[in-house]
Coordinates of C-alpha atoms in Angstrom, one line a residue:
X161 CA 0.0 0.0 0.0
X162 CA 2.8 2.1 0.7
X163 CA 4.3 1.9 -2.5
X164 CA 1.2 2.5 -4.2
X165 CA 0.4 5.9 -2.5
X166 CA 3.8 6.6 -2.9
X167 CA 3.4 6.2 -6.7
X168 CA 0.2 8.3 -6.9
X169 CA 1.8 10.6 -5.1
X170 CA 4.5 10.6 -7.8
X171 CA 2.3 10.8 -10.6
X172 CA 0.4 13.4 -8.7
X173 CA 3.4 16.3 -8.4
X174 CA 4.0 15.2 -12.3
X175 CA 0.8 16.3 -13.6
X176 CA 0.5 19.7 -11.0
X177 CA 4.2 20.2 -12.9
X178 CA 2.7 19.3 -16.3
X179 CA -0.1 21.5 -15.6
X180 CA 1.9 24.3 -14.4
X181 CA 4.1 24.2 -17.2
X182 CA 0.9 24.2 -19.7
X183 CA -1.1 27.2 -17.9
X184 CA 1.0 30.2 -19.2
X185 CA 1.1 28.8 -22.9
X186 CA -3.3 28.1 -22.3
X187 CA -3.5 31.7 -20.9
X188 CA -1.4 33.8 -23.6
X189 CA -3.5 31.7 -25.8
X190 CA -6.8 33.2 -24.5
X191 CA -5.5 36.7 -24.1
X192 CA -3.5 37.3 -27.2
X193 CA -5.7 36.2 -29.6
X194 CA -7.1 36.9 -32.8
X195 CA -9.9 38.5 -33.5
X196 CA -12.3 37.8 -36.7
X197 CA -13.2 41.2 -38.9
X198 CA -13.3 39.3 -42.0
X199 CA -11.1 38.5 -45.1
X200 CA -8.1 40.1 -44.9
X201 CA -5.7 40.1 -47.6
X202 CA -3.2 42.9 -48.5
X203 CA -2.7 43.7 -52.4
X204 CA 0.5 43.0 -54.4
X205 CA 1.0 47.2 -54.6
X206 CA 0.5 47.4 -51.3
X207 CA 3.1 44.6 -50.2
X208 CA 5.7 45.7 -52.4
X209 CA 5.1 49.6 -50.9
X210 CA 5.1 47.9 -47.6
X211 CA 8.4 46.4 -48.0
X212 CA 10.4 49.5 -49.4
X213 CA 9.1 50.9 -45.6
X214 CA 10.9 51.0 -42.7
X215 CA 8.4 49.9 -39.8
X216 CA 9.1 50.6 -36.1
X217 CA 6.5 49.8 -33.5
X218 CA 6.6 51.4 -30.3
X219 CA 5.3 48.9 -27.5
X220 CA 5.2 44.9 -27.4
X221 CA 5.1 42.5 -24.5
X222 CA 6.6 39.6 -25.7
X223 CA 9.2 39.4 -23.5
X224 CA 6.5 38.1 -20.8
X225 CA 5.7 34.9 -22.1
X226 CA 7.1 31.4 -22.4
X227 CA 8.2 31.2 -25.7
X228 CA 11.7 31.4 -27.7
X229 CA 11.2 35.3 -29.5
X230 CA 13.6 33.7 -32.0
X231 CA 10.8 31.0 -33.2
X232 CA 7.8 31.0 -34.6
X233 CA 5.3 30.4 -32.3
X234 CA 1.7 29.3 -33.1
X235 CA 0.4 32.0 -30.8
X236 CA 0.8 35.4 -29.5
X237 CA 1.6 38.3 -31.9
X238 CA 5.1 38.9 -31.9
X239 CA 8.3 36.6 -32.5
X240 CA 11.3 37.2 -35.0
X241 CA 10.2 35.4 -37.8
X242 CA 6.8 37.5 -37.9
X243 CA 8.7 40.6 -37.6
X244 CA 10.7 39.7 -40.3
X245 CA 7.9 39.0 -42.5
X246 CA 6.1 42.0 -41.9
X247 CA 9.3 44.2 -42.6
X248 CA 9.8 45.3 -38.9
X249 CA 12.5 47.6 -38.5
X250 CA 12.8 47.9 -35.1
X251 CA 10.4 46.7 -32.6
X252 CA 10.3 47.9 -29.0
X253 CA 9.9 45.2 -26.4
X254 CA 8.5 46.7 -22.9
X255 CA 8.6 44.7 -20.2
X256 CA 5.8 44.3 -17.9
X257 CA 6.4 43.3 -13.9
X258 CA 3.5 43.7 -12.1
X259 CA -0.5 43.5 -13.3
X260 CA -3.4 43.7 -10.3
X261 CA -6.4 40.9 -10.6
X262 CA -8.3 43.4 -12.0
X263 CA -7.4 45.9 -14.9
X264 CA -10.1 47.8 -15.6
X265 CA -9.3 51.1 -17.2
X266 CA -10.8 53.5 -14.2
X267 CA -10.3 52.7 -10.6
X268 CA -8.1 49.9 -10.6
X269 CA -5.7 49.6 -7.2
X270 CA -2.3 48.1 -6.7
X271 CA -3.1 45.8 -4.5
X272 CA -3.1 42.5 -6.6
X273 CA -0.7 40.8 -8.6
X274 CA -0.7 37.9 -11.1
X275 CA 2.5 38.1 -12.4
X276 CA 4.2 36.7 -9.4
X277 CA 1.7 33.2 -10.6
X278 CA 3.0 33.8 -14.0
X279 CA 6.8 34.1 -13.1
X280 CA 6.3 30.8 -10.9
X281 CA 4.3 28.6 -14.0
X282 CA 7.2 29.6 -16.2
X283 CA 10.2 28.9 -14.5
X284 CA 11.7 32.4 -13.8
X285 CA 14.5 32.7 -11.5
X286 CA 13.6 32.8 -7.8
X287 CA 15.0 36.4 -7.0
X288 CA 12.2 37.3 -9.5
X289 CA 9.2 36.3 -7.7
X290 CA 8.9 38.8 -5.1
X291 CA 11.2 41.9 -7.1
X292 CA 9.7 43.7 -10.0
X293 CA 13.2 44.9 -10.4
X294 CA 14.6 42.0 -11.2
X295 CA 11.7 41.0 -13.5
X296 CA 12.9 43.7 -15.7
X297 CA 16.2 42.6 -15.5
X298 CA 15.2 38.9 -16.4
X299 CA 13.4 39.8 -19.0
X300 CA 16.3 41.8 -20.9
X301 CA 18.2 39.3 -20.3
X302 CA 16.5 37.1 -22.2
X303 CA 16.3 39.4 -25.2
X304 CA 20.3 39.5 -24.9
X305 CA 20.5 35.6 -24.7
X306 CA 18.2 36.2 -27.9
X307 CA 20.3 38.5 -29.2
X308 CA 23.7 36.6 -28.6
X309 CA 22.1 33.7 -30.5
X310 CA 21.2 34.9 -33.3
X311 CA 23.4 38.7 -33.5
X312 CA 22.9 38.5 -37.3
X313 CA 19.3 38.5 -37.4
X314 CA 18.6 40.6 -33.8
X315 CA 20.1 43.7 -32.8
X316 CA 19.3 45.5 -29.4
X317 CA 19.8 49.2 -29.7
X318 CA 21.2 51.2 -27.6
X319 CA 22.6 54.5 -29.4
X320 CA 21.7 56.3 -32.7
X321 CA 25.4 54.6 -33.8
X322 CA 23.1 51.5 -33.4
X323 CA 20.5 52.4 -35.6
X324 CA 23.0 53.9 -38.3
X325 CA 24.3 50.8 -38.0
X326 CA 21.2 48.2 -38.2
X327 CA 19.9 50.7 -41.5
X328 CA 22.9 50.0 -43.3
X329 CA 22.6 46.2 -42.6
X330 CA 19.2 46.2 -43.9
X331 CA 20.5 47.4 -47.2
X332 CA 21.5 44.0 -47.8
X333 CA 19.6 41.5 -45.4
X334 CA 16.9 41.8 -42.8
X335 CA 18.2 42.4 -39.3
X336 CA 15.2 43.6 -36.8
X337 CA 16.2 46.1 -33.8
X338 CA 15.1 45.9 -30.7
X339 CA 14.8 48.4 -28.6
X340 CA 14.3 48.0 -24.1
X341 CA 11.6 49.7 -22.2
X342 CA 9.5 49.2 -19.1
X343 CA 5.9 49.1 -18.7
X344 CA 6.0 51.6 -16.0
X345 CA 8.6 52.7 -13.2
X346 CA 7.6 50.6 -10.3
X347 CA 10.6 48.5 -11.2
X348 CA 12.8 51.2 -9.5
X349 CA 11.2 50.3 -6.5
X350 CA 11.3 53.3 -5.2
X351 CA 15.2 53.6 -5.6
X352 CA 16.6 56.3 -7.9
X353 CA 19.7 54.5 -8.7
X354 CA 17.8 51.9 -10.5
X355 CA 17.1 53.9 -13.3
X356 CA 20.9 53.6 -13.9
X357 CA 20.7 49.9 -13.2
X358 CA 18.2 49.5 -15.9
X359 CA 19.9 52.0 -18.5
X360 CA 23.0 49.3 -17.9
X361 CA 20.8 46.7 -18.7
X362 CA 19.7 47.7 -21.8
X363 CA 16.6 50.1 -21.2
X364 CA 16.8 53.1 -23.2
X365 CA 12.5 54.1 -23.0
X366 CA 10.9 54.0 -19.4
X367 CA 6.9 54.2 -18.7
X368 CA 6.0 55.8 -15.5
X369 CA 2.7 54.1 -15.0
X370 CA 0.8 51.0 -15.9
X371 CA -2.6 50.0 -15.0
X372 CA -2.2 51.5 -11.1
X373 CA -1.0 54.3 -9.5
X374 CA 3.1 53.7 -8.1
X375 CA 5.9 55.5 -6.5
X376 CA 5.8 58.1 -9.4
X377 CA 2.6 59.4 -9.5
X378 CA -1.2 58.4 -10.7
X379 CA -2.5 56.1 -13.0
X380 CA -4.7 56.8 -15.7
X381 CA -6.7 54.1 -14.3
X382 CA -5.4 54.1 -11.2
X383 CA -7.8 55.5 -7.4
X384 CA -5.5 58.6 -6.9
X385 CA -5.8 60.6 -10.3
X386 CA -2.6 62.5 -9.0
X387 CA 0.5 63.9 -10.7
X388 CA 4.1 63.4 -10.3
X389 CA 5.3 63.0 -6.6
X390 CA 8.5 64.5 -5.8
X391 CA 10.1 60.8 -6.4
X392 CA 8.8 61.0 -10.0
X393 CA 9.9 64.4 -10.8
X394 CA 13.6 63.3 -9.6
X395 CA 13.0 59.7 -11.7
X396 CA 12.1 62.2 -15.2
X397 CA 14.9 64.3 -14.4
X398 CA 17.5 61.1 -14.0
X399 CA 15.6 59.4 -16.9
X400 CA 16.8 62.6 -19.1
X401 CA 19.8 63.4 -18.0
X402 CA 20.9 59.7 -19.1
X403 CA 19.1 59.3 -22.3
X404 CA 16.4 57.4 -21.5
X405 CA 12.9 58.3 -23.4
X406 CA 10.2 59.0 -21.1
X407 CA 6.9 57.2 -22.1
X408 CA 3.2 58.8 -20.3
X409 CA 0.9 55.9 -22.1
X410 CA -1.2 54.8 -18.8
X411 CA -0.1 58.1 -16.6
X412 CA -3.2 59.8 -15.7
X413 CA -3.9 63.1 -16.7
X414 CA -2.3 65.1 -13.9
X415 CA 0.7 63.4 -14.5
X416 CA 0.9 63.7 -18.5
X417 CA 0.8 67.8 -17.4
X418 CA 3.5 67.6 -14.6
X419 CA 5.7 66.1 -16.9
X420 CA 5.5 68.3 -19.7
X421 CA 5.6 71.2 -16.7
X422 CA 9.4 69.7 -16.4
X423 CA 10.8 67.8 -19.4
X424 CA 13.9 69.3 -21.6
X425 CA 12.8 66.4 -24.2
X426 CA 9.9 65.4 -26.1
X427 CA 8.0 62.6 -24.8
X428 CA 6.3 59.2 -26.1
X429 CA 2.9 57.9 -25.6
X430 CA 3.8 54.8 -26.6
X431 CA 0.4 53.0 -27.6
X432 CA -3.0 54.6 -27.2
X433 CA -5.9 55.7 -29.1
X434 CA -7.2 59.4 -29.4
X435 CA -10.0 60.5 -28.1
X436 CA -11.9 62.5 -30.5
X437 CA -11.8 59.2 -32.9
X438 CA -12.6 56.7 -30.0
X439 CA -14.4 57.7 -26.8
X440 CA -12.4 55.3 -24.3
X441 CA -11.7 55.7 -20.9
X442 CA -8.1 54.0 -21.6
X443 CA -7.2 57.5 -24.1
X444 CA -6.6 60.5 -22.4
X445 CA -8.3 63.7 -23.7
X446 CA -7.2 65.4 -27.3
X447 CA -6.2 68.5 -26.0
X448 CA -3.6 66.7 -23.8
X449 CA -2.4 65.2 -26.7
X450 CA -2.0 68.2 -28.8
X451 CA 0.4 69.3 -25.9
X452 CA 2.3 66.3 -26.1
X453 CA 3.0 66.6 -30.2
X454 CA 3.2 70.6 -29.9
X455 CA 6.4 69.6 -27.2
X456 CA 7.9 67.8 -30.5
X457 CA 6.1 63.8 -28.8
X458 CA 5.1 61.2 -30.5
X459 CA 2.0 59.4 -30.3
X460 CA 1.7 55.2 -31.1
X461 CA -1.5 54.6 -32.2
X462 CA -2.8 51.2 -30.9
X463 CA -4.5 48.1 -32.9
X464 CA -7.5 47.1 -30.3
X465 CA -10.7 47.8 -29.7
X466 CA -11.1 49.4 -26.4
X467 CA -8.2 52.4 -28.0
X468 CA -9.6 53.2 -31.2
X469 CA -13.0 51.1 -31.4
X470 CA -12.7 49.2 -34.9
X471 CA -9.6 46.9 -35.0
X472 CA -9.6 46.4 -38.4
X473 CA -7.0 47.8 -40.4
X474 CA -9.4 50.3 -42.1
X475 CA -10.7 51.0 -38.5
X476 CA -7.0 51.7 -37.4
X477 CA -5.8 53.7 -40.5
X478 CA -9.2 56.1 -39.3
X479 CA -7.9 56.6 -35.9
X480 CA -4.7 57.5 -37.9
X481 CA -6.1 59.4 -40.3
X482 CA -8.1 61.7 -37.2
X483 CA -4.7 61.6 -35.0
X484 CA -2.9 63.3 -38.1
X485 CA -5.2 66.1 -38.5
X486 CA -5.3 66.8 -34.7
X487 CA -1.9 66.4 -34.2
X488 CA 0.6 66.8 -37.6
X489 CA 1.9 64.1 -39.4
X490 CA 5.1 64.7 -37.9
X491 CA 3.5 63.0 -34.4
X492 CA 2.0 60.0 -35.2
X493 CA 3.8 55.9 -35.3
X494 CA 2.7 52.9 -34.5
X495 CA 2.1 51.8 -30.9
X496 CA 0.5 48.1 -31.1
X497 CA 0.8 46.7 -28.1
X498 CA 1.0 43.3 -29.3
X499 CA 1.3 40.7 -26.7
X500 CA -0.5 42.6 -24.5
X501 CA -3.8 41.2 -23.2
X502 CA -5.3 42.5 -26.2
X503 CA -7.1 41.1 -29.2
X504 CA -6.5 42.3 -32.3
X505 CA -7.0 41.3 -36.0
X506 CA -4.2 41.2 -37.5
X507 CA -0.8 39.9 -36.0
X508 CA 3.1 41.9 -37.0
X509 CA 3.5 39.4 -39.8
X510 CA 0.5 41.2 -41.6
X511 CA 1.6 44.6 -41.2
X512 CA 1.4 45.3 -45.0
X513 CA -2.6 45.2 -44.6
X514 CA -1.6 48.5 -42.9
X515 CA -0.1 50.1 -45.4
X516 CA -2.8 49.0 -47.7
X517 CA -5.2 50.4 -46.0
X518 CA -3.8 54.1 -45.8
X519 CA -3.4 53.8 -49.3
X520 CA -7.3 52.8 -49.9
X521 CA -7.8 56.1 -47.7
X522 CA -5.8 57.9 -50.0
X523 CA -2.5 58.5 -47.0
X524 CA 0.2 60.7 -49.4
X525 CA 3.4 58.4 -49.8
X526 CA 4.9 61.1 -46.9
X527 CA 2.5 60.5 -44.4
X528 CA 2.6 56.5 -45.2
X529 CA 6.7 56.5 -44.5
X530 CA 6.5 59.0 -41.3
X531 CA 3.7 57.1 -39.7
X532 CA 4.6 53.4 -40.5
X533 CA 8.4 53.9 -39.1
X534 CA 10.0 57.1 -40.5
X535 CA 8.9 59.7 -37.0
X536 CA 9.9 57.0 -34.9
X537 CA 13.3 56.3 -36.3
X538 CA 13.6 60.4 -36.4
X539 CA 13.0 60.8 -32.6
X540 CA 15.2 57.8 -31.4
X541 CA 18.1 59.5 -33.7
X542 CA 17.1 62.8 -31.5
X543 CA 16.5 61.7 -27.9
X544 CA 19.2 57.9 -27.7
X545 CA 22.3 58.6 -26.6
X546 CA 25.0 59.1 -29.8
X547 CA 27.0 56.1 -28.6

C-alpha cells in the first residue's frame, strides 16, 4: 500500500508540474488572440510599398511569455520570424512586472498581482518572484541571450550609432532592432539608482505608469488621479539626464501635465488611441495630446478595440487618419501593443494590410513612410544617446 500511495503521489506532483508548465502557454493563448473582422488580404501594390518601408512599432510585450522570440510560435503576436515578415525595422519590447487581478481602465488599485503566478508557471528565476526589479532585468536578459544567439538576425539598440548601423545592414539582409523599455517605473522600487541599473541593462525608454497608481505618480486608471510626486519628478529628471525616453501611455492626466511642466525632451505615448476618434476611458483627452506633439512627442496609435474602437486595419488607419489632423503628421507611429492582453485582427507578420489600407484612404506616400516607421526612427536618432 505504501508503494502505491507513494506512486500516486508521484504521478500526482507530475501532472500539478505538467499543468503548471501548460497554464501560461493556455493563458497567452486566450488573451493574445485573434480577432475575426473578415477577409483580410493585402494587395500586391501594397506589399511591395510595404516592403520599401521601414516599420518601427513602439510597444510589445513579448518578452513576458514562455516562448523562444527567435521561433515561430503558433500563438501570440510577436516573434522574430513574424517581424521579419512584416518588414519590422525595429520593434520595442516593454517589459511588464506587475499586473493587479483586475485591470479595468478606471479605478483599478495596486493591491493585486498575477504576475508573481506567471513568473512561478514559467520557470523564472527565484529572485524574481517577489522583485519587479529583477523582473525587468530577467526579462532583458532574455532578449540579450536572444540576441547573442542569433546577432545577425537581432540587434538590441542602444545608441543612434546602433541604428546607423542596423539601417545599413538592412540594405542588404533583414536584421530587426530591438529596442528596451519598461511598462512603467515601479521596477525602481522606489530607488533612484535603479534607473541607472536598468539603463545598464539595456533600457533606453521607461513608462512611469501601468494599470495603477506607483511610486511616481497616478494612474490613468489608477484610485489617486494624482501627478508626479517629488520621487517622479527626480526619476524624469534622471531618466533625461541619461538618455532614456520618457513614455506617459497609462499616466493619468495630472501626471501627463506635470511632466510636460518639467521635461527638456519630447515625450512618447507609446500605444493609445485618441480621443476625438474613440471615446475610451483608456485614451486621455485630445487636448492633452496636442500638448504632447506641440512639445515635439510622439504618439503610437494602438490596434484594439477598447483604444480606437474598430480593430480592423481600415478601423486603425481612421484613428490614424483623425490623430494626423489633430496632431501633424510629424506626431503619429505605430504603438500596437502586441502581446498585450489585447485582441486584435491582424498579427506583425501582416503589417502590410496597414499600409494597404492608408493607401485605400488615399495617406500621401509622406504621411505613409513617417507614420509606418520614419517619425519613430527620427525621434530615437534625437532623444538615444550618440554612442
Amino acid at each position: 500500500m505504501k508503494r502505491i500511495l507513494l506512486g500516486l503521489g508521484a504521478v500526482l506532483v507530475v501532472a500539478v508540474i505538467a499543468a503548471l508548465a501548460a497554464l501560461p502557454g493556455f493563458v497567452e493563448g486566450q488573451i493574445n488572440r485573434m480577432v475575426d473582422v473578415g477577409p483580410l488580404e493585402a494587395s500586391e501594390e501594397a506589399a511591395r510599398h510595404h516592403a520599401r518601408l521601414n516599420v518601427v512599432d513602439l510597444h510589445a510585450d513579448t518578452l513576458l511569455w514562455a516562448r523562444d522570440p527567435l521561433e515561430r510560435a503558433n500563438r501570440g503576436h510577436v516573434d522574430l520570424p513574424r517581424l521579419v515578415d512584416g518588414n519590422v525595422t525595429l520593434q520595442v519590447f516593454s517589459v511588464v512586472t506587475k499586473v493587479p487581478r483586475s485591470q479595468r481602465h478606471t479605478g483599478t488599485d495596486a493591491n493585486s498581482d498575477v504576475i508573481t503566478l506567471l513568473a512561478m508557471a514559467q520557470r523564472w528565476p527565484a529572485r524574481t518572484w517577489d522583485s519587479l526589479f529583477e523582473r525587468a532585468l530577467y526579462q532583458a536578459e532574455k532578449l540579450h541571450r536572444a540576441e547573442a544567439a542569433a546577432p545577425e538576425e537581432l540587434r538590441i539598440i542602444r545608441t543612434v550609432a546602433d541604428i546607423d548601423a542596423l539601417l545599413a545592414a538592412r540594405d542588404g539582409s533583414r536584421p530587426v532592432g530591438g529596442l528596451l523599455a519598461t511598462e512603467g517605473s515601479h521596477p525602481l522600487e522606489g530607488k533612484l539608482e535603479n534607473i541607472e541599473a536598468l539603463y545598464n541593462a539595456g533600457y533606453r525608454m521607461m513608462g512611469l505608469q501601468h494599470f495603477f497608481d506607483n511610486e511616481l505618480g497616478g494612474s490613468l486608471h489608477g484610485l489617486s488621479s494624482g501627478g508626479l510626486t517629488e520621487f517622479g519628478k527626480e526619476a524624469v529628471r534622471e531618466m533625461e539626464r541619461l538618455g532614456i525616453i520618457v513614455d506617459v501611455a497609462h499616466s493619468s492626466h495630472a501626471v501627463v501635465e506635470d511632466v510636460l511642466d518639467i521635461a527638456t525632451r519630447p515625450l512618447v505615448i507609446s500605444h493609445t488611441g485618441i480621443k476625438g476618434a474613440c471615446n475610451s476611458p483608456r485614451n486621455i483627452d485630445d487636448a492633452l495630446m496636442k500638448r504632447v506633439a506641440e512639445a515635439g512627442g510622439l504618439i503610437g496609435m494602438g490596434y484594439w478595440k477598447s483604444a480606437i474602437c474598430d480593430p480592423a486595419p481600415e478601423g486603425v488607419v481612421r484613428a490614424i487618419r483623425y490623430a494626423i489632423d489633430e496632431l501633424g503628421v510629424d506626431h503619429v507611429a505605430l504603438g500596437s501593443d502586441y502581446d498585450g492582453a489585447v485582441p486584435v485582427a491582424f498579427d506583425t507578420s501582416e503589417l502590410a494590410l496597414l499600409t494597404g489600407a492608408m493607401r485605400d484612404a488615399d495617406f500621401t506616400e509622406e504621411e505613409i513612410e513617417k507614420v509606418m516607421g520614419g517619425n519613430a526612427l527620427r525621434l530615437f536618432r534625437e532623444l538615444l544617446p550618440a554612442e
